[in-house]
Amino acid sequence: MRIGVFVCHCGSNIAGTVDVERVAREALKLPGVVFSDTNKYTCSAPGQESVCSAIKENALDRVVIASCSPRMHEATFRKMIAEKTDLNPYMLEIANIREQCSWVHKDREQGTRKACDLVAMAVAKVSCDRELFTTNLPVERRALVIGGGIAGIQAALDIADAGFPVTLVERESSIGGKMVMLDKTFPTMDCSACICTPKMSEAAENPNIEIKSLTEVESVSGYIGSFDVTLREKAKYVDYDVCTGCGLCETKCPTKKIPSEFNQGLSTRTAIYKPFPQAVPSKPTIDAEHCKKLQSGKCGVCEKVCPTGAIRYDDVDRVTTQRYGAIVVASGYELIDWTGLYGEYGAGRYPDVITGLQFERIVNASGPTEGHILRPSDRTEPKTTVIVKCVGSRDPNKGVSYCSRACCMYAAKHAHQYLDKVPDGTCYVFYMDVRCAGKGYDEFYMRTLQDGAIYVRGRVSKIYPEGDGLVCMGEDTLSGEIVRVKADMVVLETAMVPSRGSDVLASKLNVQRGPEGFFTEAHPKLRPVETNTAGVYLAGVAQGPKDIPDTVAQAGAVASKVIGLFARGQIESNPMLSKVDVSRCSGCRACVDVCPYGALGLVQANLRENSRKVTRTVCQVNEGLCQGCGACSVACRSGALDLLGFSDEGIMQEVEMLCQ
Amino acid sequence: MTANLTQQIRDRARDLLQSGTVSCFIAWEPARFEHWRTPVTIESPDEVDRIVVDEWCDQLIAKYALQRRGDGRIGMVARGCESRAVERLVADRQVSRQDVYLVGVGCTGMLDRDGGAPLKKCEECQRRNPVTYDEMVGETVEEPRPYRFGEVDRIESMEPEQRRAFFDRMFSQCAMCFACRNVCPACNCRSCFADAERVGWLEKDFGLDASRYWGLMRAFHTGDRCIECGECERACPMGLPLMTLMHKQVRDIDRLFGPYEGGGLSDAGPDPLRSYRTDDVEEFM
Amino acid sequence: MSVTSDAVAAEARSRAEGAASPEGGAGSPWQPKILAFCCNWCTYAGADLAGLNRMNYPADIRLLRVPCSGRVNPQHVLRALQDGCDGVLVCGCHPGDCHYVSGNYYAKRRMMVFKRLLEYSGLRPGRFQVRWISGSEAGKFRDTVVSVTEQISQMGPMASDAPSLEALAGADALLEAARGAGDAR
């Protein structure tokens, strides 16, 4: 064994508190170490060069680099060894003498002694290292995008434009998500539908995109490059291959009093319906729950009037399984149900207390009031409007503790729109803080103030009816006075929460969620769109509250990750996996029970034992599924399972070296 | 146990062997000295008269089934402990339940071959009747379910130094003969960690550290599966109170993740250390 | 083989004395040796963050990186405690945050039972500890190291836990009482 130890100064980062020359000298006394050296910056080009030439000149077969955290540069040094030497890149251990030594200990003697110990432990471990080899796993170049909001649409378009097929799954009957419900977008005030619907039809027309509406993910198995995903496409009762989307059925359907989800309950729709005129797919579905024919068998009007005979009352759910190389989660958000949380705001009893999204529909030219600002109760124009921010957000007692990020801006937008359409109106905005970080955002807020919006700093503590209006009571915390505002309409800017079913989706995908329920990215700064499950990416509010520009940017970033994966066409497997010694395995199944990835299974194996052929049950590792956690190697009592790269022997040697 | 139990078992064994239901039948036979009984595997109906089943059958015979794996169905006398041992072997996938034919008997406890005192393991017994069987011979017996944690209570009430002294003395007497492992129905691995040639796994020298390592690790490996048959303690040539380590873990598991009565019970669910609940009690935060 | 009670006591005493004059040479005070098994994704990252923030903590701790707290075999822990560590710490992600979904849940159950078994068999409480420390909890990591180091320092070297001759003598009587009517002869 010929081990080389390289101790890094890291400028003065390490050398300032650790006597690196002494660490290098001490290392030479360790068993197996034939060479040691120090380096100003080991990770720099000249540093790497000197390590590589030392490896060659001294015929080293194992390397210990004492430097910063392995989380920082282990990959760098592995790559260096693989590319510039003949050594196997896994014959390397890093001793972390910076983050866990020189930066946290001030005493030079103590730091140096600890560094010597850490190097000794790394030397002990490297002596047990074995050559490991990666294999290349093929990547199915097809992406699944879960969620057809703007995040999903943008990601699907970008991936499809690179030439790869995409399945865009949406559980509602049309893609478009929340953005298509909005009237205008801040701060430029472009019409939301005018910029969103072209994207929707672009997605519909793109030959690489298959849109599956009314579809949910049933189950997911496999791993990066080859996820087998089962999708359930709910019965639509309309044959989309035959339907032309003429809309005759909608006009004739006798069941007309169903609250429209798209218009947030402010208008009604029929039982066979398209949620909105520009829906994609641009074809209707039957809402089975409200359809007379499907509920009681009596009606059948739509079938009679349909000129192409597209109605299928006997339609059933279709379950299909397809292989995908990557999965994009763009499952979006919904608004917190404030009615159950804020009794003091009337808990939904007062019709003129509406949510921001309802306001968007009211102010929209194609909405239920055709763009005239009329309050729901009596369809009159409200002369005084109160906007309440942070309903649910930043309220850990009743709602959620986080900031929903977009509300400050859309509250300003609502104030602006209201004052624009009701020039003689008065608008109050109750706020906790005004957070308008973003390009052109603060300017927009200032403009709203100039429009005449009256900002009152404080939470609204109570809303109660008085006459034909409402009174909002709250404290102006800047003046310390109790404020009572008589309002004709109140708009609550409610918190964004993860869309329903996120928990189930997370467990199907084996992706973690944070305490607030949004999906967790692999690293908050450096890997913001990846998850800890390789091959699963996050776009949009599914990852955390954000506005449209951020969502679109993130969707583009996800697409570039997916395209990068597909362009490589294969992935290098992690060779630090579990390994089974079948001669010691009893087939007791303990490992199978604890494996979170289903990577272990029992198989019948033909073995030769005591010069006899025997067939018995032993465990087998699926190298595609194994992630190298090592839980099985501890569950295995006999020690038949071991984890390559963190072997029992390596860990024990480290322990024993430390104890010496 | 009734006087004619031996005859009843002989009759059943003969029938089962003659009809081909089982290929062999595991029971006990008299050994060299009075009151000594030793396990026997009967393969022919002509040999069933060797069988003796009485209050001197102090050994657990279930583990002998492992030696007959693949030889057809194995007949066996099953008291509470044998039945739990078979359930254990089934849960560990070492035999399948259909491969074993259990002739159940209720048991009122065995006696020490030297002096005739009741065996400690039988005095602590929680299941005198078989928890699973294919047929019963004789009546079931009452289950007194005696308190078995008296020793644990006593040791838990000691100061750490006293406990350390107690186990230092205990482990220093260990002969590292592995008899505890060899009789244990939960020790059914094909190869034991103690026999692995792996650095640090188990020292090959004798000494307090090595025997403590062996004693604690064996106890831990079987702790969440132990059927509390007490065979380790009975087989220990040094007479060490090994069951105290097992009872300790069984009670801890019951208190922490319970309710738990020990391994080898048909309705015990997955082994406690092979499963978890997200709302498990938290003490490491 | 036979080990007499005197031999055991002598062995224990000599180890205790050996620890009183550590390798550091005459004059240098005894310093505890504490091994911390840390999961790569949370606690090891938290320790790195503590470094990044230049937090200060005692230098007696040595981190051993493992992929997951579920990778830590109780055998590693026992070996470390037997071979000369004065304290062992096992750290992992918060329950629910395991990088490998469930590794820390299994570790939690294993370590809860194993810790009780060790302390039952005479290990002084505090010598073996388990903590969940996330990648962002640099402060918690520092505080944990400080408190564990303090506890172990107060306990003194592991060898000082060796029972006194009186305790060993008393243990013989207890052991006799605990013996069943076993095969001992």
PDB file of N, CA and C in Angstrom, chain B residues 55-56 109-120 122-123, chain C residues 181:
ATOM      1  N   GLU B  55     -41.756 -34.082  32.366  1.00  0.00           N
ATOM      2  CA  GLU B  55     -41.339 -32.817  32.967  1.00  0.00           C
ATOM      3  C   GLU B  55     -39.820 -32.633  33.001  1.00  0.00           C
ATOM      4  N   TRP B  56     -39.088 -33.544  32.390  1.00  0.00           N
ATOM      5  CA  TRP B  56     -37.623 -33.411  32.369  1.00  0.00           C
ATOM      6  C   TRP B  56     -37.117 -32.960  31.001  1.00  0.00           C
ATOM      7  N   GLY B 109     -44.346 -26.491  32.888  1.00  0.00           N
ATOM      8  CA  GLY B 109     -43.003 -26.144  33.347  1.00  0.00           C
ATOM      9  C   GLY B 109     -42.143 -27.376  33.526  1.00  0.00           C
ATOM     10  N   MET B 110     -40.882 -27.203  33.299  1.00  0.00           N
ATOM     11  CA  MET B 110     -39.919 -28.299  33.376  1.00  0.00           C
ATOM     12  C   MET B 110     -39.112 -28.193  34.673  1.00  0.00           C
ATOM     13  N   LEU B 111     -38.466 -29.310  34.994  1.00  0.00           N
ATOM     14  CA  LEU B 111     -37.699 -29.371  36.236  1.00  0.00           C
ATOM     15  C   LEU B 111     -36.217 -29.519  35.938  1.00  0.00           C
ATOM     16  N   ASP B 112     -35.432 -29.018  36.847  1.00  0.00           N
ATOM     17  CA  ASP B 112     -33.980 -29.120  36.720  1.00  0.00           C
ATOM     18  C   ASP B 112     -33.566 -30.582  36.891  1.00  0.00           C
ATOM     19  N   ARG B 113     -32.757 -31.046  35.953  1.00  0.00           N
ATOM     20  CA  ARG B 113     -32.342 -32.447  36.012  1.00  0.00           C
ATOM     21  C   ARG B 113     -31.523 -32.731  37.275  1.00  0.00           C
ATOM     22  N   ASP B 114     -30.884 -31.685  37.826  1.00  0.00           N
ATOM     23  CA  ASP B 114     -30.178 -31.850  39.093  1.00  0.00           C
ATOM     24  C   ASP B 114     -31.038 -31.300  40.212  1.00  0.00           C
ATOM     25  N   GLY B 115     -31.692 -32.130  40.911  1.00  0.00           N
ATOM     26  CA  GLY B 115     -32.403 -31.680  42.097  1.00  0.00           C
ATOM     27  C   GLY B 115     -33.887 -31.472  41.925  1.00  0.00           C
ATOM     28  N   GLY B 116     -34.350 -31.360  40.706  1.00  0.00           N
ATOM     29  CA  GLY B 116     -35.782 -31.331  40.474  1.00  0.00           C
ATOM     30  C   GLY B 116     -36.478 -30.023  40.794  1.00  0.00           C
ATOM     31  N   ALA B 117     -35.709 -28.944  40.950  1.00  0.00           N
ATOM     32  CA  ALA B 117     -36.361 -27.643  41.150  1.00  0.00           C
ATOM     33  C   ALA B 117     -36.936 -27.167  39.817  1.00  0.00           C
ATOM     34  N   PRO B 118     -37.996 -26.341  39.865  1.00  0.00           N
ATOM     35  CA  PRO B 118     -38.517 -25.816  38.590  1.00  0.00           C
ATOM     36  C   PRO B 118     -37.451 -24.976  37.895  1.00  0.00           C
ATOM     37  N   LEU B 119     -37.392 -25.052  36.568  1.00  0.00           N
ATOM     38  CA  LEU B 119     -36.417 -24.257  35.820  1.00  0.00           C
ATOM     39  C   LEU B 119     -36.821 -22.796  35.863  1.00  0.00           C
ATOM     40  N   LYS B 120     -35.804 -21.914  35.940  1.00  0.00           N
ATOM     41  CA  LYS B 120     -36.083 -20.473  36.004  1.00  0.00           C
ATOM     42  C   LYS B 120     -36.834 -20.017  34.762  1.00  0.00           C
ATOM     43  N   CYS B 122     -38.874 -21.588  32.979  1.00  0.00           N
ATOM     44  CA  CYS B 122     -40.272 -21.998  32.999  1.00  0.00           C
ATOM     45  C   CYS B 122     -41.070 -21.193  34.018  1.00  0.00           C
ATOM     46  N   GLU B 123     -40.374 -20.763  35.068  1.00  0.00           N
ATOM     47  CA  GLU B 123     -41.055 -19.936  36.061  1.00  0.00           C
ATOM     48  C   GLU B 123     -41.386 -18.548  35.517  1.00  0.00           C
TER      49      GLU B 123
ATOM     50  N   ALA C 181     -31.451 -21.658  37.871  1.00  0.00           N
ATOM     51  CA  ALA C 181     -31.073 -23.053  38.038  1.00  0.00           C
ATOM     52  C   ALA C 181     -30.590 -23.561  36.693  1.00  0.00           C
TER      53      ALA C 181
END
